[in-house]
Tab-separated table of C-alpha atoms and ligand atoms in Angstrom:
chain	number	residue	atom	x	y	z
A	201	MET	CA	5.348	17.061	17.178
A	202	GLN	CA	2.732	14.392	17.781
A	203	ILE	CA	3.263	11.249	15.708
A	204	GLU	CA	0.079	9.305	15.098
A	205	HIS	CA	1.412	6.222	13.349
A	206	THR	CA	3.255	3.184	14.676
A	207	SER	CA	5.399	1.642	11.956
A	208	VAL	CA	4.694	-2.031	11.304
A	209	LEU	CA	7.515	-4.634	11.375
A	210	LEU	CA	10.043	-1.844	11.780
A	211	GLU	CA	12.978	-3.928	13.035
A	212	ARG	CA	12.312	-6.702	10.523
A	213	CYS	CA	12.336	-4.264	7.604
A	214	ILE	CA	15.647	-2.799	8.779
A	215	THR	CA	17.155	-6.290	9.126
A	216	LEU	CA	15.973	-7.244	5.634
A	217	LEU	CA	17.377	-4.094	4.019
A	218	ALA	CA	20.641	-4.074	6.023
A	219	PRO	CA	22.749	-6.370	3.772
A	220	SER	CA	21.804	-4.366	0.665
A	221	ILE	CA	22.615	-1.070	2.367
A	222	GLN	CA	25.880	-2.307	3.886
A	223	LYS	CA	27.242	-3.663	0.593
A	224	SER	CA	27.406	-0.167	-0.869
A	225	LYS	CA	29.703	2.822	-0.092
A	226	SER	CA	26.962	5.374	-0.727
A	227	PRO	CA	23.728	3.424	-0.439
A	228	ILE	CA	20.360	4.676	-1.645
A	229	VAL	CA	16.953	3.394	-0.555
A	230	VAL	CA	13.551	4.406	-1.906
A	231	ASP	CA	10.807	4.589	0.694
A	232	ALA	CA	7.870	4.347	-1.719
A	233	THR	CA	5.279	5.001	0.989
A	234	LEU	CA	6.905	7.530	3.260
A	235	GLY	CA	3.814	8.265	5.389
A	236	LEU	CA	5.028	9.870	8.593
A	237	GLY	CA	8.526	8.627	7.870
A	238	GLY	CA	8.757	6.019	10.621
A	239	HIS	CA	10.688	3.470	8.585
A	240	SER	CA	12.849	6.138	6.933
A	241	LEU	CA	13.739	7.737	10.248
A	242	ALA	CA	14.870	4.409	11.717
A	243	LEU	CA	16.937	3.606	8.604
A	244	LEU	CA	18.609	7.038	8.578
A	245	GLU	CA	19.488	6.710	12.258
A	246	LYS	CA	20.893	3.224	11.810
A	247	PHE	CA	22.942	3.762	8.625
A	248	PRO	CA	24.920	7.054	8.615
A	249	GLN	CA	25.929	6.757	4.932
A	250	LEU	CA	22.399	6.080	3.721
A	251	ARG	CA	20.474	8.458	1.474
A	252	ILE	CA	16.716	8.032	1.010
A	253	VAL	CA	14.250	9.105	-1.633
A	254	GLY	CA	10.841	9.194	0.068
A	255	LEU	CA	7.601	9.264	-1.922
A	256	ASP	CA	4.007	9.806	-0.882
A	257	ARG	CA	0.915	10.834	-2.825
A	258	ASP	CA	-0.617	12.496	0.252
A	259	LYS	CA	0.420	16.139	0.696
A	260	THR	CA	-0.344	16.106	4.430
A	261	ALA	CA	1.925	13.084	4.887
A	262	ILE	CA	4.627	14.864	2.880
A	263	SER	CA	4.545	17.959	5.052
A	264	LYS	CA	4.492	15.964	8.311
A	265	ALA	CA	7.341	13.729	7.120
A	266	ASN	CA	9.332	16.794	6.128
A	267	GLN	CA	8.990	18.215	9.638
A	268	ARG	CA	9.825	14.936	11.323
A	269	LEU	CA	12.812	14.192	9.121
A	270	ALA	CA	14.173	17.758	9.149
A	271	PRO	CA	17.302	16.736	11.122
A	272	PHE	CA	18.184	14.450	8.186
A	273	SER	CA	17.281	16.829	5.380
A	274	ASP	CA	20.751	16.473	3.838
A	275	ARG	CA	20.181	12.729	3.409
A	276	ILE	CA	16.527	12.486	2.420
A	277	LYS	CA	14.601	13.861	-0.548
A	278	VAL	CA	10.876	13.962	0.155
A	279	ILE	CA	8.826	13.966	-3.013
A	280	HIS	CA	5.104	14.215	-3.662
A	281	ALA	CA	4.493	11.422	-6.189
A	282	VAL	CA	2.511	8.266	-6.786
A	283	TYR	CA	4.831	5.305	-6.381
A	284	ASP	CA	4.442	4.039	-9.941
A	285	GLU	CA	6.201	7.292	-10.928
A	286	MET	CA	9.383	6.021	-9.250
A	287	PRO	CA	11.418	5.699	-12.489
A	288	LYS	CA	10.587	9.281	-13.470
A	289	VAL	CA	11.471	10.556	-9.999
A	290	LEU	CA	14.785	8.654	-9.933
A	291	ASP	CA	15.645	9.866	-13.434
A	292	SER	CA	15.009	13.457	-12.374
A	293	LEU	CA	17.470	12.963	-9.494
A	294	GLY	CA	20.053	11.322	-11.768
A	295	ILE	CA	19.797	7.991	-9.933
A	296	SER	CA	19.976	4.912	-12.164
A	297	ASP	CA	19.672	2.132	-9.590
A	298	VAL	CA	19.164	1.744	-5.870
A	299	ASP	CA	20.124	-0.639	-3.073
A	300	GLY	CA	16.751	-1.038	-1.433
A	301	ILE	CA	13.078	-0.221	-1.899
A	302	LEU	CA	10.375	-0.384	0.745
A	303	PHE	CA	6.604	-0.415	0.226
A	304	ASP	CA	4.372	-0.192	3.317
A	305	LEU	CA	1.055	-0.303	1.473
A	306	GLY	CA	-2.335	1.162	2.249
A	307	VAL	CA	-3.373	4.049	4.436
A	308	SER	CA	-1.623	5.356	7.527
A	309	SER	CA	-3.265	5.705	10.926
A	310	MET	CA	-2.933	9.463	10.408
A	311	GLN	CA	-5.212	9.212	7.350
A	312	LEU	CA	-7.659	6.878	9.103
A	313	ASP	CA	-7.797	8.983	12.251
A	314	ASN	CA	-8.313	12.263	10.409
A	315	SER	CA	-12.076	11.929	10.107
A	316	GLU	CA	-12.369	14.614	7.409
A	317	ARG	CA	-10.570	12.370	4.941
A	318	GLY	CA	-13.529	9.970	4.849
A	319	PHE	CA	-11.523	6.725	5.186
A	320	SER	CA	-13.161	5.669	8.424
A	321	TYR	CA	-16.665	4.215	8.710
A	322	SER	CA	-16.887	4.981	12.408
A	323	GLN	CA	-16.690	8.795	12.194
A	324	SER	CA	-19.077	10.981	10.210
A	325	ALA	CA	-17.311	12.807	7.357
A	326	PRO	CA	-17.727	13.655	3.681
A	327	LEU	CA	-17.111	10.646	1.419
A	328	ASP	CA	-13.693	11.655	0.075
A	329	MET	CA	-11.136	8.801	0.487
A	330	ARG	CA	-8.599	10.328	-1.921
A	331	MET	CA	-5.032	9.974	-0.728
A	332	ASP	CA	-4.172	12.905	-2.989
A	333	GLN	CA	-7.011	15.350	-2.469
A	334	SER	CA	-5.910	17.454	-5.439
A	335	GLN	CA	-6.698	14.732	-7.991
A	336	GLY	CA	-9.299	12.243	-9.160
A	337	LEU	CA	-12.844	11.376	-8.170
A	338	SER	CA	-13.854	11.312	-4.520
A	339	ALA	CA	-15.805	8.343	-3.146
A	340	GLN	CA	-18.952	10.515	-3.251
A	341	GLU	CA	-18.408	11.146	-6.976
A	342	VAL	CA	-17.822	7.445	-7.606
A	343	LEU	CA	-21.019	6.559	-5.749
A	344	GLU	CA	-23.005	9.257	-7.595
A	345	SER	CA	-21.718	8.635	-11.115
A	346	TYR	CA	-20.993	4.905	-11.539
A	347	SER	CA	-23.561	2.572	-13.081
A	348	ARG	CA	-25.145	-0.172	-10.993
A	349	ASN	CA	-22.971	-2.804	-12.692
A	350	ASP	CA	-19.768	-0.882	-12.138
A	351	LEU	CA	-20.541	-0.337	-8.468
A	352	ILE	CA	-21.329	-4.026	-8.020
A	353	ARG	CA	-18.047	-4.963	-9.723
A	354	VAL	CA	-16.041	-2.607	-7.494
A	355	ILE	CA	-17.640	-3.736	-4.247
A	356	ARG	CA	-17.605	-7.444	-5.166
A	357	GLU	CA	-14.053	-7.542	-6.520
A	358	TYR	CA	-12.211	-5.089	-4.311
A	359	GLY	CA	-14.260	-5.661	-1.173
A	360	GLU	CA	-14.703	-9.416	-1.737
A	361	GLU	CA	-18.275	-8.657	-0.607
A	362	ARG	CA	-20.892	-11.306	-1.389
A	363	PHE	CA	-23.827	-8.972	-0.747
A	364	ALA	CA	-22.564	-6.385	-3.254
A	365	SER	CA	-25.724	-6.261	-5.373
A	366	ARG	CA	-27.998	-5.683	-2.364
A	367	ILE	CA	-25.671	-2.961	-1.096
A	368	VAL	CA	-25.597	-1.271	-4.502
A	369	ASP	CA	-29.390	-1.366	-4.869
A	370	ASN	CA	-29.633	0.470	-1.553
A	371	ILE	CA	-26.882	2.915	-2.537
A	372	ILE	CA	-28.779	3.742	-5.726
A	373	ALA	CA	-32.040	4.231	-3.828
A	374	ALA	CA	-30.254	6.532	-1.353
A	375	ARG	CA	-28.460	8.561	-4.020
A	376	GLU	CA	-31.738	9.052	-5.939
A	377	SER	CA	-33.493	10.332	-2.834
A	378	GLY	CA	-30.531	12.540	-1.812
A	379	LYS	CA	-29.728	10.547	1.327
A	380	LEU	CA	-26.119	9.608	0.666
A	381	HIS	CA	-23.692	12.286	1.835
A	382	SER	CA	-21.440	10.977	4.580
A	383	THR	CA	-19.385	8.006	5.699
A	384	THR	CA	-21.991	7.179	8.338
A	385	ASP	CA	-24.815	7.288	5.723
A	386	LEU	CA	-22.861	4.723	3.696
A	387	ALA	CA	-22.007	2.582	6.724
A	388	GLU	CA	-25.719	2.474	7.664
A	389	ILE	CA	-26.751	1.540	4.088
A	390	VAL	CA	-24.260	-1.341	4.108
A	391	LYS	CA	-25.455	-2.512	7.505
A	392	GLN	CA	-29.110	-2.515	6.366
A	393	SER	CA	-28.177	-4.446	3.208
A	394	ILE	CA	-26.517	-7.364	4.947
A	395	PRO	CA	-28.734	-10.079	6.453
A	396	ALA	CA	-28.613	-10.114	10.259
A	397	PRO	CA	-26.871	-13.525	10.652
A	398	ALA	CA	-24.054	-12.451	8.284
A	399	ARG	CA	-23.725	-9.145	10.143
A	400	ARG	CA	-22.750	-10.926	13.343
A	401	VAL	CA	-19.476	-12.338	11.948
A	402	GLY	CA	-16.321	-10.776	10.561
A	403	GLY	CA	-16.268	-7.371	12.232
A	404	ASN	CA	-17.966	-4.205	11.022
A	405	PRO	CA	-19.961	-5.007	7.857
A	406	ALA	CA	-18.973	-1.651	6.297
A	407	LYS	CA	-15.269	-2.553	6.307
A	408	ARG	CA	-15.318	-4.424	2.980
A	409	THR	CA	-17.325	-1.762	1.106
A	410	PHE	CA	-15.086	1.025	2.426
A	411	GLN	CA	-11.995	-0.934	1.392
A	412	ALA	CA	-13.454	-1.443	-2.098
A	413	LEU	CA	-14.232	2.238	-2.572
A	414	ARG	CA	-10.825	3.298	-1.310
A	415	ILE	CA	-9.141	0.934	-3.779
A	416	GLU	CA	-11.255	2.280	-6.633
A	417	VAL	CA	-10.874	5.956	-5.714
A	418	ASN	CA	-7.078	5.659	-5.515
A	419	GLN	CA	-6.742	3.001	-8.251
A	420	GLU	CA	-4.607	1.177	-5.702
A	421	LEU	CA	-4.317	-2.195	-7.449
A	422	ALA	CA	-3.665	-0.791	-10.908
A	423	VAL	CA	-0.948	1.479	-9.514
A	424	LEU	CA	0.635	-1.404	-7.597
A	425	GLU	CA	0.594	-3.599	-10.739
A	426	ARG	CA	2.683	-0.977	-12.514
A	427	ALA	CA	4.879	-0.099	-9.551
A	428	ILE	CA	6.257	-3.515	-8.545
A	429	PRO	CA	7.961	-4.388	-11.876
A	430	ARG	CA	9.200	-0.789	-12.219
A	431	ALA	CA	10.705	-0.966	-8.734
A	432	MET	CA	12.358	-4.345	-9.394
A	433	ASP	CA	13.849	-2.931	-12.552
A	434	ARG	CA	15.685	-0.221	-10.562
A	435	LEU	CA	17.383	-2.548	-8.043
A	436	ASN	CA	21.114	-3.109	-8.427
A	437	VAL	CA	22.647	-6.559	-7.910
A	438	GLY	CA	22.327	-7.357	-4.215
A	439	GLY	CA	19.528	-4.783	-3.910
A	440	ARG	CA	16.346	-5.788	-2.096
A	441	LEU	CA	12.678	-4.950	-2.438
A	442	VAL	CA	10.608	-5.327	0.737
A	443	VAL	CA	6.801	-5.100	0.544
A	444	MET	CA	4.196	-5.090	3.299
A	445	SER	CA	0.605	-5.677	2.121
A	446	PHE	CA	-2.457	-5.350	4.297
A	447	GLN	CA	-5.086	-7.072	2.190
A	448	SER	CA	-5.091	-10.191	0.056
A	449	LEU	CA	-5.597	-8.493	-3.324
A	450	GLU	CA	-2.394	-6.486	-2.901
A	451	ASP	CA	-0.464	-9.463	-1.589
A	452	LYS	CA	-1.551	-11.571	-4.577
A	453	ILE	CA	-0.081	-8.999	-6.977
A	454	VAL	CA	3.230	-8.908	-5.105
A	455	LYS	CA	3.374	-12.701	-4.877
A	456	ARG	CA	2.693	-13.089	-8.606
A	457	TYR	CA	5.519	-10.726	-9.632
A	458	PHE	CA	7.942	-12.264	-7.139
A	459	SER	CA	7.163	-15.831	-8.302
A	460	ALA	CA	7.566	-14.940	-11.966
A	461	ALA	CA	10.863	-13.117	-11.392
A	462	THR	CA	12.439	-15.934	-9.389
A	463	GLU	CA	11.728	-18.654	-11.947
A	464	SER	CA	14.475	-19.730	-14.319
A	465	MET	CA	13.583	-19.511	-18.014
A	466	THR	CA	15.844	-22.503	-18.782
A	467	PRO	CA	13.568	-25.095	-20.407
A	468	ILE	CA	12.477	-27.852	-18.033
A	469	GLY	CA	14.420	-31.034	-18.776
A	470	LEU	CA	17.724	-29.391	-19.695
A	471	PRO	CA	20.425	-30.877	-17.447
A	472	VAL	CA	22.207	-27.538	-16.860
A	473	GLU	CA	21.044	-24.017	-16.154
A	474	ILE	CA	21.663	-21.628	-19.073
A	475	ALA	CA	23.244	-18.567	-17.432
A	476	SER	CA	21.460	-16.012	-19.602
A	477	LEU	CA	18.105	-17.635	-18.784
A	478	ALA	CA	18.685	-17.986	-15.034
A	479	ALA	CA	16.409	-16.028	-12.720
A	480	LYS	CA	17.637	-12.502	-11.964
A	481	PHE	CA	15.915	-12.456	-8.568
A	482	GLN	CA	15.789	-14.670	-5.506
A	483	LEU	CA	13.260	-14.726	-2.679
A	484	VAL	CA	14.898	-13.604	0.567
A	485	PHE	CA	12.638	-16.103	2.374
A	486	ARG	CA	9.888	-18.404	1.171
A	487	GLY	CA	6.278	-17.249	1.303
A	488	SER	CA	5.192	-14.348	3.454
A	489	GLU	CA	5.813	-13.367	7.056
A	490	LYS	CA	3.296	-12.059	9.592
A	491	ALA	CA	3.709	-9.854	12.648
A	492	SER	CA	4.179	-11.489	16.057
A	493	GLU	CA	1.295	-11.743	18.531
A	494	GLU	CA	3.190	-9.295	20.710
A	495	GLU	CA	3.303	-6.654	17.947
A	496	ILE	CA	-0.364	-7.238	17.028
A	497	ASN	CA	-1.340	-6.711	20.675
A	498	LYS	CA	0.428	-3.339	20.663
A	499	ASN	CA	-0.622	-2.259	17.154
A	500	SER	CA	-3.803	-3.679	15.622
A	501	ARG	CA	-2.717	-2.487	12.152
A	502	ALA	CA	-0.065	-5.249	12.231
A	503	GLN	CA	-2.807	-7.905	12.345
A	504	SER	CA	-3.222	-8.258	8.601
A	505	VAL	CA	0.331	-7.549	7.409
A	506	ARG	CA	1.994	-9.909	4.939
A	507	LEU	CA	5.659	-9.206	4.342
A	508	ARG	CA	7.569	-10.385	1.256
A	509	ALA	CA	11.126	-9.667	0.133
A	510	ILE	CA	13.104	-10.289	-3.030
A	511	GLU	CA	16.770	-9.696	-3.972
A	512	ARG	CA	18.317	-9.047	-7.366
A	513	VAL	CA	21.066	-11.626	-7.913
A	514	ALA	CA	22.011	-10.901	-11.529
A	515	SER	CA	21.883	-7.892	-13.812
B	1326	SAM	C1	1.097	2.778	5.913
B	1326	SAM	S1	1.561	4.374	5.458
B	1326	SAM	C2	3.301	4.371	5.554
B	1326	SAM	C3	3.829	4.551	6.936
B	1326	SAM	C4	5.336	4.691	7.045
B	1326	SAM	N1	6.021	3.506	6.579
B	1326	SAM	C5	5.752	5.023	8.458
B	1326	SAM	O1	6.366	4.173	9.098
B	1326	SAM	O2	5.465	6.132	8.920
B	1326	SAM	C6	1.286	4.350	3.763
B	1326	SAM	C7	1.527	5.666	3.065
B	1326	SAM	O3	1.617	5.377	1.681
B	1326	SAM	C8	0.973	6.389	0.954
B	1326	SAM	N2	0.561	5.800	-0.314
B	1326	SAM	C9	-0.387	4.865	-0.518
B	1326	SAM	N3	-0.474	4.567	-1.811
B	1326	SAM	C10	0.456	5.324	-2.448
B	1326	SAM	C11	0.863	5.454	-3.814
B	1326	SAM	N4	0.270	4.756	-4.772
B	1326	SAM	N5	1.862	6.303	-4.103
B	1326	SAM	C12	2.483	7.018	-3.104
B	1326	SAM	N6	2.132	6.948	-1.811
B	1326	SAM	C13	1.136	6.107	-1.485
B	1326	SAM	C14	-0.180	6.819	1.824
B	1326	SAM	O4	-0.562	8.134	1.506
B	1326	SAM	C15	0.423	6.675	3.226
B	1326	SAM	O5	0.945	7.898	3.682
């Protein structure tokens, strides 16, 4: 079976989860973004006692992961779900708490490379961009049905695109004249909307608009906002949550939850920590980590990764 995805920071994720897995006789890890199962496979090979619950909202990823992980089918449950449904999934399996949780956010190379999915601006395809193609509005439907103001908000906020209003004016002109059907139509509209000097810096000008639409279509930030506290809630003492983000808006959400959870609620100025108000979580390391130059050279997806990890220290 051909595997079209190289897992980012694979060894580092295993090292970070190892103490949580090794402290338990029958450890359980949730892989919240199973993808093609690269991280799960490595964890199952390394820790013979480990059981994994693997989630993905993409049915193609689920079926490919199932094939790849078939030799471990007695130790992994592969479930089609959005990761903010984690509590419901764990409840249905009778699992109250877990030793580790991994989020490897965003799209996989398999999704990007499959041109029909519409994630890539460099290959002509219908404007879909749904990770779960059985649900929700496609990018085409978003572009056809949203008001000018809503489109500007999406592209400005989620794409951090300063030319959002020019892009949207051209999108509206194209949709009214029936000239907006494919990823390459959209990429061309974006290109024409950005002044030439600005086009020469920062890579392909369509990247930010495509990112914005993908976030909107899949409600990525709203789902992540719900998922991180729900995941933290299911960690047992000594359990760790490891998150890899690939764009700053995601990383900001993770950072905010981690900072809040690691702060003591003991009032400033009190000479002693009040045990019941002490923080229940600790950062495994300060700030975020990046991939090495060596890894980035081998796998360009590792370029933008920001890794954070937190451990539950009290119940
Ligand atoms: C970067 S890939 C994971 C790759 C995997 N760690 C590996 O090594 O093969 C991210 C996966 O997360 C899935 N995904 C993204 N957002 C999701 C969500 N909200 N709920 C469930 N799965 C999600 C995507 O469909 C994709 O398959």
